[in-house]
PDB file of C-alpha atoms in Angstrom:
ATOM      1  CA  UNK B   1     -25.720  35.177  12.672  1.00  0.00           C
ATOM      2  CA  UNK B   2     -25.956  38.942  12.200  1.00  0.00           C
ATOM      3  CA  UNK B   3     -22.705  40.835  11.935  1.00  0.00           C
ATOM      4  CA  UNK B   4     -21.758  43.367  14.593  1.00  0.00           C
ATOM      5  CA  UNK B   5     -21.973  47.088  13.841  1.00  0.00           C
ATOM      6  CA  UNK B   6     -18.719  48.719  12.895  1.00  0.00           C
ATOM      7  CA  UNK B   7     -17.750  52.099  14.307  1.00  0.00           C
ATOM      8  CA  UNK B   8     -15.423  54.261  12.280  1.00  0.00           C
ATOM      9  CA  UNK B   9     -14.006  57.615  13.260  1.00  0.00           C
ATOM     10  CA  UNK B  10     -13.136  60.613  11.126  1.00  0.00           C
ATOM     11  CA  UNK B  11     -10.174  60.117   8.903  1.00  0.00           C
ATOM     12  CA  UNK B  12     -10.230  56.323   9.393  1.00  0.00           C
ATOM     13  CA  UNK B  13      -9.128  54.475   6.299  1.00  0.00           C
ATOM     14  CA  UNK B  14     -11.095  51.520   4.972  1.00  0.00           C
ATOM     15  CA  UNK B  15      -8.026  49.307   5.024  1.00  0.00           C
ATOM     16  CA  UNK B  16      -7.656  49.527   8.823  1.00  0.00           C
ATOM     17  CA  UNK B  17      -8.711  46.927  11.348  1.00  0.00           C
ATOM     18  CA  UNK B  18     -12.448  46.653  12.093  1.00  0.00           C
ATOM     19  CA  UNK B  19     -13.680  48.064  15.413  1.00  0.00           C
ATOM     20  CA  UNK B  20     -17.033  47.057  16.913  1.00  0.00           C
ATOM     21  CA  UNK B  21     -19.165  49.019  19.382  1.00  0.00           C
ATOM     22  CA  UNK B  22     -20.125  45.827  21.221  1.00  0.00           C
ATOM     23  CA  UNK B  23     -19.015  42.278  21.418  1.00  0.00           C
ATOM     24  CA  UNK B  24     -20.605  39.715  19.107  1.00  0.00           C
ATOM     25  CA  UNK B  25     -22.830  38.310  21.882  1.00  0.00           C
ATOM     26  CA  UNK B  26     -23.894  41.773  23.178  1.00  0.00           C
ATOM     27  CA  UNK B  27     -24.637  42.935  19.649  1.00  0.00           C
ATOM     28  CA  UNK B  28     -26.894  39.912  19.068  1.00  0.00           C
ATOM     29  CA  UNK B  29     -28.743  40.613  22.330  1.00  0.00           C
ATOM     30  CA  UNK B  30     -29.359  44.242  21.316  1.00  0.00           C
ATOM     31  CA  UNK B  31     -30.587  43.266  17.858  1.00  0.00           C
ATOM     32  CA  UNK B  32     -32.883  40.629  19.353  1.00  0.00           C
ATOM     33  CA  UNK B  33     -34.294  43.187  21.822  1.00  0.00           C
ATOM     34  CA  UNK B  34     -34.939  45.714  19.037  1.00  0.00           C
ATOM     35  CA  UNK B  35     -36.670  43.112  16.928  1.00  0.00           C
ATOM     36  CA  UNK B  36     -38.913  42.121  19.831  1.00  0.00           C
ATOM     37  CA  UNK B  37     -39.737  45.699  20.888  1.00  0.00           C
ATOM     38  CA  UNK B  38     -39.709  47.024  17.305  1.00  0.00           C
ATOM     39  CA  UNK B  39     -38.036  50.257  18.450  1.00  0.00           C
ATOM     40  CA  UNK B  40     -36.037  50.504  15.220  1.00  0.00           C
ATOM     41  CA  UNK B  41     -37.440  50.884  11.735  1.00  0.00           C
ATOM     42  CA  UNK B  42     -35.916  51.686   8.408  1.00  0.00           C
ATOM     43  CA  UNK B  43     -38.180  54.744   7.920  1.00  0.00           C
ATOM     44  CA  UNK B  44     -40.676  56.797   9.926  1.00  0.00           C
ATOM     45  CA  UNK B  45     -41.328  56.612  13.639  1.00  0.00           C
ATOM     46  CA  UNK B  46     -40.895  53.272  15.423  1.00  0.00           C
ATOM     47  CA  UNK B  47     -44.256  51.445  15.823  1.00  0.00           C
ATOM     48  CA  UNK B  48     -43.889  51.016  19.560  1.00  0.00           C
ATOM     49  CA  UNK B  49     -43.333  54.715  20.074  1.00  0.00           C
ATOM     50  CA  UNK B  50     -46.337  55.515  17.909  1.00  0.00           C
ATOM     51  CA  UNK B  51     -48.448  53.073  19.939  1.00  0.00           C
ATOM     52  CA  UNK B  52     -47.154  54.595  23.128  1.00  0.00           C
ATOM     53  CA  UNK B  53     -48.071  58.097  21.935  1.00  0.00           C
ATOM     54  CA  UNK B  54     -51.564  56.942  20.920  1.00  0.00           C
ATOM     55  CA  UNK B  55     -52.119  55.365  24.298  1.00  0.00           C
ATOM     56  CA  UNK B  56     -50.712  58.400  26.121  1.00  0.00           C
ATOM     57  CA  UNK B  57     -52.993  60.739  24.149  1.00  0.00           C
ATOM     58  CA  UNK B  58     -56.014  58.549  24.913  1.00  0.00           C
ATOM     59  CA  UNK B  59     -55.096  58.295  28.615  1.00  0.00           C
ATOM     60  CA  UNK B  60     -54.586  62.042  28.949  1.00  0.00           C
ATOM     61  CA  UNK B  61     -57.877  62.753  27.160  1.00  0.00           C
ATOM     62  CA  UNK B  62     -59.793  60.481  29.529  1.00  0.00           C
ATOM     63  CA  UNK B  63     -58.370  62.327  32.539  1.00  0.00           C
ATOM     64  CA  UNK B  64     -59.826  65.685  31.430  1.00  0.00           C
ATOM     65  CA  UNK B  65     -62.962  66.918  33.191  1.00  0.00           C
ATOM     66  CA  UNK B  66     -64.532  68.458  30.108  1.00  0.00           C
ATOM     67  CA  UNK B  67     -67.174  66.783  28.003  1.00  0.00           C
ATOM     68  CA  UNK B  68     -64.812  65.107  25.493  1.00  0.00           C
ATOM     69  CA  UNK B  69     -66.487  61.778  24.861  1.00  0.00           C
ATOM     70  CA  UNK B  70     -66.152  62.170  21.108  1.00  0.00           C
ATOM     71  CA  UNK B  71     -62.427  62.915  21.374  1.00  0.00           C
ATOM     72  CA  UNK B  72     -61.927  59.933  23.703  1.00  0.00           C
ATOM     73  CA  UNK B  73     -63.764  57.666  21.292  1.00  0.00           C
ATOM     74  CA  UNK B  74     -61.726  59.033  18.401  1.00  0.00           C
ATOM     75  CA  UNK B  75     -58.458  58.519  20.297  1.00  0.00           C
ATOM     76  CA  UNK B  76     -59.543  55.062  21.466  1.00  0.00           C
ATOM     77  CA  UNK B  77     -60.265  54.020  17.885  1.00  0.00           C
ATOM     78  CA  UNK B  78     -56.927  55.460  16.806  1.00  0.00           C
ATOM     79  CA  UNK B  79     -55.197  53.563  19.624  1.00  0.00           C
ATOM     80  CA  UNK B  80     -56.968  50.304  18.747  1.00  0.00           C
ATOM     81  CA  UNK B  81     -56.134  50.815  15.082  1.00  0.00           C
ATOM     82  CA  UNK B  82     -52.501  51.395  15.987  1.00  0.00           C
ATOM     83  CA  UNK B  83     -52.606  48.365  18.289  1.00  0.00           C
ATOM     84  CA  UNK B  84     -53.916  46.183  15.450  1.00  0.00           C
ATOM     85  CA  UNK B  85     -51.246  47.639  13.195  1.00  0.00           C
ATOM     86  CA  UNK B  86     -48.633  46.818  15.841  1.00  0.00           C
ATOM     87  CA  UNK B  87     -50.023  43.295  16.379  1.00  0.00           C
ATOM     88  CA  UNK B  88     -49.962  42.406  12.684  1.00  0.00           C
ATOM     89  CA  UNK B  89     -46.133  42.234  12.455  1.00  0.00           C
ATOM     90  CA  UNK B  90     -46.121  40.363  15.748  1.00  0.00           C
ATOM     91  CA  UNK B  91     -48.498  37.800  14.283  1.00  0.00           C
ATOM     92  CA  UNK B  92     -46.309  37.575  11.228  1.00  0.00           C
ATOM     93  CA  UNK B  93     -43.246  37.279  13.417  1.00  0.00           C
ATOM     94  CA  UNK B  94     -44.916  34.531  15.468  1.00  0.00           C
ATOM     95  CA  UNK B  95     -45.815  32.733  12.251  1.00  0.00           C
ATOM     96  CA  UNK B  96     -42.207  33.066  11.138  1.00  0.00           C
ATOM     97  CA  UNK B  97     -41.014  31.824  14.532  1.00  0.00           C
ATOM     98  CA  UNK B  98     -43.393  28.849  14.389  1.00  0.00           C
ATOM     99  CA  UNK B  99     -42.226  28.112  10.871  1.00  0.00           C
ATOM    100  CA  UNK B 100     -38.627  28.373  12.026  1.00  0.00           C
ATOM    101  CA  UNK B 101     -39.356  26.047  14.958  1.00  0.00           C
ATOM    102  CA  UNK B 102     -40.970  23.547  12.613  1.00  0.00           C
ATOM    103  CA  UNK B 103     -38.069  23.968  10.209  1.00  0.00           C
ATOM    104  CA  UNK B 104     -35.654  23.421  13.064  1.00  0.00           C
ATOM    105  CA  UNK B 105     -37.522  20.297  14.128  1.00  0.00           C
ATOM    106  CA  UNK B 106     -37.479  19.088  10.534  1.00  0.00           C
ATOM    107  CA  UNK B 107     -33.810  19.925  10.362  1.00  0.00           C
ATOM    108  CA  UNK B 108     -33.144  18.001  13.575  1.00  0.00           C
ATOM    109  CA  UNK B 109     -35.074  15.023  12.227  1.00  0.00           C
ATOM    110  CA  UNK B 110     -33.218  15.304   8.952  1.00  0.00           C
ATOM    111  CA  UNK B 111     -29.932  15.607  10.828  1.00  0.00           C
ATOM    112  CA  UNK B 112     -30.772  12.513  12.882  1.00  0.00           C
ATOM    113  CA  UNK B 113     -31.728  10.690   9.698  1.00  0.00           C
ATOM    114  CA  UNK B 114     -28.474  11.767   8.033  1.00  0.00           C
ATOM    115  CA  UNK B 115     -26.472  10.658  11.078  1.00  0.00           C
ATOM    116  CA  UNK B 116     -28.316   7.339  11.086  1.00  0.00           C
ATOM    117  CA  UNK B 117     -27.604   6.890   7.385  1.00  0.00           C
ATOM    118  CA  UNK B 118     -23.962   7.821   7.980  1.00  0.00           C
ATOM    119  CA  UNK B 119     -23.716   5.122  10.650  1.00  0.00           C
ATOM    120  CA  UNK B 120     -25.449   2.653   8.331  1.00  0.00           C
ATOM    121  CA  UNK B 121     -23.090   3.662   5.510  1.00  0.00           C
ATOM    122  CA  UNK B 122     -20.091   3.167   7.785  1.00  0.00           C
ATOM    123  CA  UNK B 123     -21.403  -0.264   8.755  1.00  0.00           C
ATOM    124  CA  UNK B 124     -21.980  -1.038   5.083  1.00  0.00           C
ATOM    125  CA  UNK B 125     -18.434   0.099   4.304  1.00  0.00           C
ATOM    126  CA  UNK B 126     -17.036  -2.203   6.993  1.00  0.00           C
ATOM    127  CA  UNK B 127     -19.139  -5.075   5.637  1.00  0.00           C
ATOM    128  CA  UNK B 128     -17.950  -4.319   2.120  1.00  0.00           C
ATOM    129  CA  UNK B 129     -14.348  -4.246   3.338  1.00  0.00           C
ATOM    130  CA  UNK B 130     -14.818  -7.685   4.887  1.00  0.00           C
ATOM    131  CA  UNK B 131     -16.472  -8.942   1.711  1.00  0.00           C
ATOM    132  CA  UNK B 132     -13.604  -7.480  -0.314  1.00  0.00           C
ATOM    133  CA  UNK B 133     -11.033  -9.292   1.834  1.00  0.00           C
ATOM    134  CA  UNK B 134     -13.030 -12.512   1.551  1.00  0.00           C
ATOM    135  CA  UNK B 135     -13.287 -12.014  -2.210  1.00  0.00           C
ATOM    136  CA  UNK B 136      -9.527 -11.482  -2.423  1.00  0.00           C
ATOM    137  CA  UNK B 137      -8.894 -14.711  -0.486  1.00  0.00           C
ATOM    138  CA  UNK B 138     -11.433 -16.592  -2.616  1.00  0.00           C
ATOM    139  CA  UNK B 139      -9.911 -15.207  -5.800  1.00  0.00           C
ATOM    140  CA  UNK B 140      -6.448 -16.238  -4.629  1.00  0.00           C
ATOM    141  CA  UNK B 141      -7.720 -19.752  -3.943  1.00  0.00           C
ATOM    142  CA  UNK B 142      -9.334 -19.883  -7.387  1.00  0.00           C
ATOM    143  CA  UNK B 143      -6.091 -18.728  -9.018  1.00  0.00           C
ATOM    144  CA  UNK B 144      -4.143 -21.392  -7.109  1.00  0.00           C
ATOM    145  CA  UNK B 145      -6.701 -24.034  -8.129  1.00  0.00           C
ATOM    146  CA  UNK B 146      -6.472 -22.855 -11.745  1.00  0.00           C
ATOM    147  CA  UNK B 147      -2.675 -23.092 -11.636  1.00  0.00           C
ATOM    148  CA  UNK B 148      -2.882 -26.617 -10.214  1.00  0.00           C
ATOM    149  CA  UNK B 149      -5.475 -27.543 -12.853  1.00  0.00           C
ATOM    150  CA  UNK B 150      -3.180 -26.313 -15.620  1.00  0.00           C
ATOM    151  CA  UNK B 151      -0.283 -28.305 -14.179  1.00  0.00           C
ATOM    152  CA  UNK B 152      -2.477 -31.401 -14.022  1.00  0.00           C
ATOM    153  CA  UNK B 153      -3.723 -30.809 -17.565  1.00  0.00           C
ATOM    154  CA  UNK B 154      -0.134 -30.504 -18.778  1.00  0.00           C
ATOM    155  CA  UNK B 155       0.642 -33.976 -17.402  1.00  0.00           C
ATOM    156  CA  UNK B 156       0.051 -37.102 -19.573  1.00  0.00           C
ATOM    157  CA  UNK B 157      -3.117 -39.183 -19.095  1.00  0.00           C
ATOM    158  CA  UNK B 158      -3.379 -41.544 -16.149  1.00  0.00           C
ATOM    159  CA  UNK B 159      -3.250 -44.613 -18.409  1.00  0.00           C
ATOM    160  CA  UNK B 160       0.080 -43.524 -19.902  1.00  0.00           C
ATOM    161  CA  UNK B 161       1.419 -42.655 -16.483  1.00  0.00           C
ATOM    162  CA  UNK B 162       0.327 -46.043 -15.126  1.00  0.00           C
ATOM    163  CA  UNK B 163       1.907 -47.774 -18.121  1.00  0.00           C
ATOM    164  CA  UNK B 164       5.139 -45.885 -17.530  1.00  0.00           C
ATOM    165  CA  UNK B 165       4.991 -46.793 -13.830  1.00  0.00           C
ATOM    166  CA  UNK B 166       4.507 -50.478 -14.714  1.00  0.00           C
ATOM    167  CA  UNK B 167       7.469 -50.376 -17.090  1.00  0.00           C
ATOM    168  CA  UNK B 168       9.598 -48.690 -14.455  1.00  0.00           C
ATOM    169  CA  UNK B 169       8.536 -51.282 -11.901  1.00  0.00           C
ATOM    170  CA  UNK B 170       9.532 -54.046 -14.339  1.00  0.00           C
ATOM    171  CA  UNK B 171      12.882 -52.380 -14.938  1.00  0.00           C
ATOM    172  CA  UNK B 172      13.380 -51.993 -11.185  1.00  0.00           C
ATOM    173  CA  UNK B 173      12.498 -55.694 -10.655  1.00  0.00           C
ATOM    174  CA  UNK B 174      14.915 -56.696 -13.432  1.00  0.00           C
ATOM    175  CA  UNK B 175      17.633 -54.529 -11.940  1.00  0.00           C
ATOM    176  CA  UNK B 176      16.984 -55.983  -8.504  1.00  0.00           C
ATOM    177  CA  UNK B 177      17.162 -59.518  -9.929  1.00  0.00           C
ATOM    178  CA  UNK B 178      20.349 -58.615 -11.773  1.00  0.00           C
ATOM    179  CA  UNK B 179      21.702 -57.063  -8.614  1.00  0.00           C
ATOM    180  CA  UNK B 180      20.855 -60.226  -6.666  1.00  0.00           C
ATOM    181  CA  UNK B 181      22.521 -62.412  -9.296  1.00  0.00           C
ATOM    182  CA  UNK B 182      25.544 -60.124  -9.340  1.00  0.00           C
ATOM    183  CA  UNK B 183      25.713 -60.272  -5.544  1.00  0.00           C
ATOM    184  CA  UNK B 184      25.586 -64.057  -5.609  1.00  0.00           C
ATOM    185  CA  UNK B 185      28.230 -64.204  -8.363  1.00  0.00           C
ATOM    186  CA  UNK B 186      30.414 -61.786  -6.429  1.00  0.00           C
ATOM    187  CA  UNK B 187      30.018 -63.845  -3.283  1.00  0.00           C
ATOM    188  CA  UNK B 188      30.923 -66.986  -5.235  1.00  0.00           C
ATOM    189  CA  UNK B 189      33.942 -65.252  -6.735  1.00  0.00           C
ATOM    190  CA  UNK B 190      35.006 -64.137  -3.267  1.00  0.00           C
ATOM    191  CA  UNK B 191      34.837 -67.696  -2.016  1.00  0.00           C
ATOM    192  CA  UNK B 192      36.682 -68.990  -5.087  1.00  0.00           C
ATOM    193  CA  UNK B 193      39.334 -66.324  -4.722  1.00  0.00           C
ATOM    194  CA  UNK B 194      39.719 -67.125  -1.029  1.00  0.00           C
ATOM    195  CA  UNK B 195      40.093 -70.811  -1.929  1.00  0.00           C
ATOM    196  CA  UNK B 196      42.597 -69.921  -4.623  1.00  0.00           C
ATOM    197  CA  UNK B 197      44.603 -67.828  -2.176  1.00  0.00           C
ATOM    198  CA  UNK B 198      44.536 -70.747   0.244  1.00  0.00           C
ATOM    199  CA  UNK B 199      45.677 -73.168  -2.480  1.00  0.00           C
ATOM    200  CA  UNK B 200      48.415 -70.774  -3.574  1.00  0.00           C
ATOM    201  CA  UNK B 201      49.563 -70.417  -0.003  1.00  0.00           C
ATOM    202  CA  UNK B 202      49.622 -74.211   0.435  1.00  0.00           C
ATOM    203  CA  UNK B 203      51.419 -74.615  -2.860  1.00  0.00           C
ATOM    204  CA  UNK B 204      53.983 -72.025  -1.863  1.00  0.00           C
ATOM    205  CA  UNK B 205      54.559 -73.787   1.439  1.00  0.00           C
ATOM    206  CA  UNK B 206      54.948 -77.104  -0.383  1.00  0.00           C
ATOM    207  CA  UNK B 207      57.411 -75.570  -2.829  1.00  0.00           C
ATOM    208  CA  UNK B 208      59.408 -74.092   0.007  1.00  0.00           C
ATOM    209  CA  UNK B 209      59.478 -77.453   1.783  1.00  0.00           C
ATOM    210  CA  UNK B 210      60.569 -79.200  -1.414  1.00  0.00           C
ATOM    211  CA  UNK B 211      63.245 -76.600  -2.002  1.00  0.00           C
ATOM    212  CA  UNK B 212      64.507 -77.066   1.541  1.00  0.00           C
ATOM    213  CA  UNK B 213      64.542 -80.843   1.045  1.00  0.00           C
ATOM    214  CA  UNK B 214      66.401 -80.500  -2.260  1.00  0.00           C
ATOM    215  CA  UNK B 215      68.925 -78.135  -0.690  1.00  0.00           C
ATOM    216  CA  UNK B 216      69.409 -80.566   2.193  1.00  0.00           C
ATOM    217  CA  UNK B 217      69.787 -83.520  -0.178  1.00  0.00           C
ATOM    218  CA  UNK B 218      72.263 -81.601  -2.286  1.00  0.00           C
ATOM    219  CA  UNK B 219      74.212 -80.624   0.798  1.00  0.00           C
ATOM    220  CA  UNK B 220      74.247 -84.206   2.025  1.00  0.00           C
ATOM    221  CA  UNK B 221      75.269 -85.404  -1.427  1.00  0.00           C
ATOM    222  CA  UNK B 222      78.086 -82.887  -1.539  1.00  0.00           C
ATOM    223  CA  UNK B 223      79.274 -83.959   1.908  1.00  0.00           C
ATOM    224  CA  UNK B 224      79.129 -87.592   0.922  1.00  0.00           C
ATOM    225  CA  UNK B 225      80.983 -86.914  -2.305  1.00  0.00           C
ATOM    226  CA  UNK B 226      83.657 -84.944  -0.517  1.00  0.00           C
ATOM    227  CA  UNK B 227      84.000 -87.742   1.980  1.00  0.00           C
ATOM    228  CA  UNK B 228      84.525 -90.266  -0.819  1.00  0.00           C
ATOM    229  CA  UNK B 229      87.096 -88.047  -2.449  1.00  0.00           C
ATOM    230  CA  UNK B 230      88.948 -87.701   0.792  1.00  0.00           C
ATOM    231  CA  UNK B 231      88.844 -91.432   1.380  1.00  0.00           C
ATOM    232  CA  UNK B 232      90.030 -92.158  -2.149  1.00  0.00           C
ATOM    233  CA  UNK B 233      92.870 -89.729  -1.710  1.00  0.00           C
ATOM    234  CA  UNK B 234      93.866 -91.281   1.576  1.00  0.00           C
ATOM    235  CA  UNK B 235      93.838 -94.797   0.093  1.00  0.00           C
ATOM    236  CA  UNK B 236      96.070 -93.755  -2.803  1.00  0.00           C
ATOM    237  CA  UNK B 237      98.602 -92.304  -0.474  1.00  0.00           C
ATOM    238  CA  UNK B 238      98.713 -95.460   1.556  1.00  0.00           C
ATOM    239  CA  UNK B 239      99.243 -97.612  -1.506  1.00  0.00           C
ATOM    240  CA  UNK B 240     102.005 -95.282  -2.657  1.00  0.00           C
ATOM    241  CA  UNK B 241     103.711 -95.532   0.671  1.00  0.00           C
ATOM    242  CA  UNK B 242     103.456 -99.265   0.575  1.00  0.00           C
ATOM    243  CA  UNK B 243     104.999 -99.441  -2.783  1.00  0.00           C
ATOM    244  CA  UNK B 244     107.818 -97.333  -1.665  1.00  0.00           C
TER     245      UNK B 244
END
């Protein structure tokens, strides 16, 4: 994009704000018009004005009534020469325009190709992200399997483990048998103890009965003895009275 022309007044410093004679769009339109009409050149008279003057001179010469065929031919050749000179930049400009159009088409195709590749790259990135996640999961599984394998490898062989299991089963069976025997012995001891308690209770009752019988016999013997003493005493008194 061509820059707009800057207008500066007298005494304006270079550090001031830029002022433009036209807006950016209007300035582009003017530049485009000048390029098409070629009314502005860096040096000499503009080609279009020169062509216009050549044509005007030729037209005015043909309108004269005098015999000026040679001048008309000379002016016509000059006009045609100027016309060819004016057409040459136009041809070049058209060639440049065609080249620019082709370049633009190539650029559009290249842009479409780049956009397509960008989309493909984005799809590839998404696929790679999925593959990365799957690889992470797979790696985690492999690490877990490796950890389990190490734990298994650290354990003793199956034969030793089975031997240890058999020994433990034998010990458990022996303990169960011992427990069963102990339970039976304990049950027998309970029964014997219950029988002993019953015998002790019976023996205690028998002893109490015997003690009661002995106490009763002793009481009866004491009563009988006291009765005899009383009777003996009464008989002695009677004999004494009889003697008296």
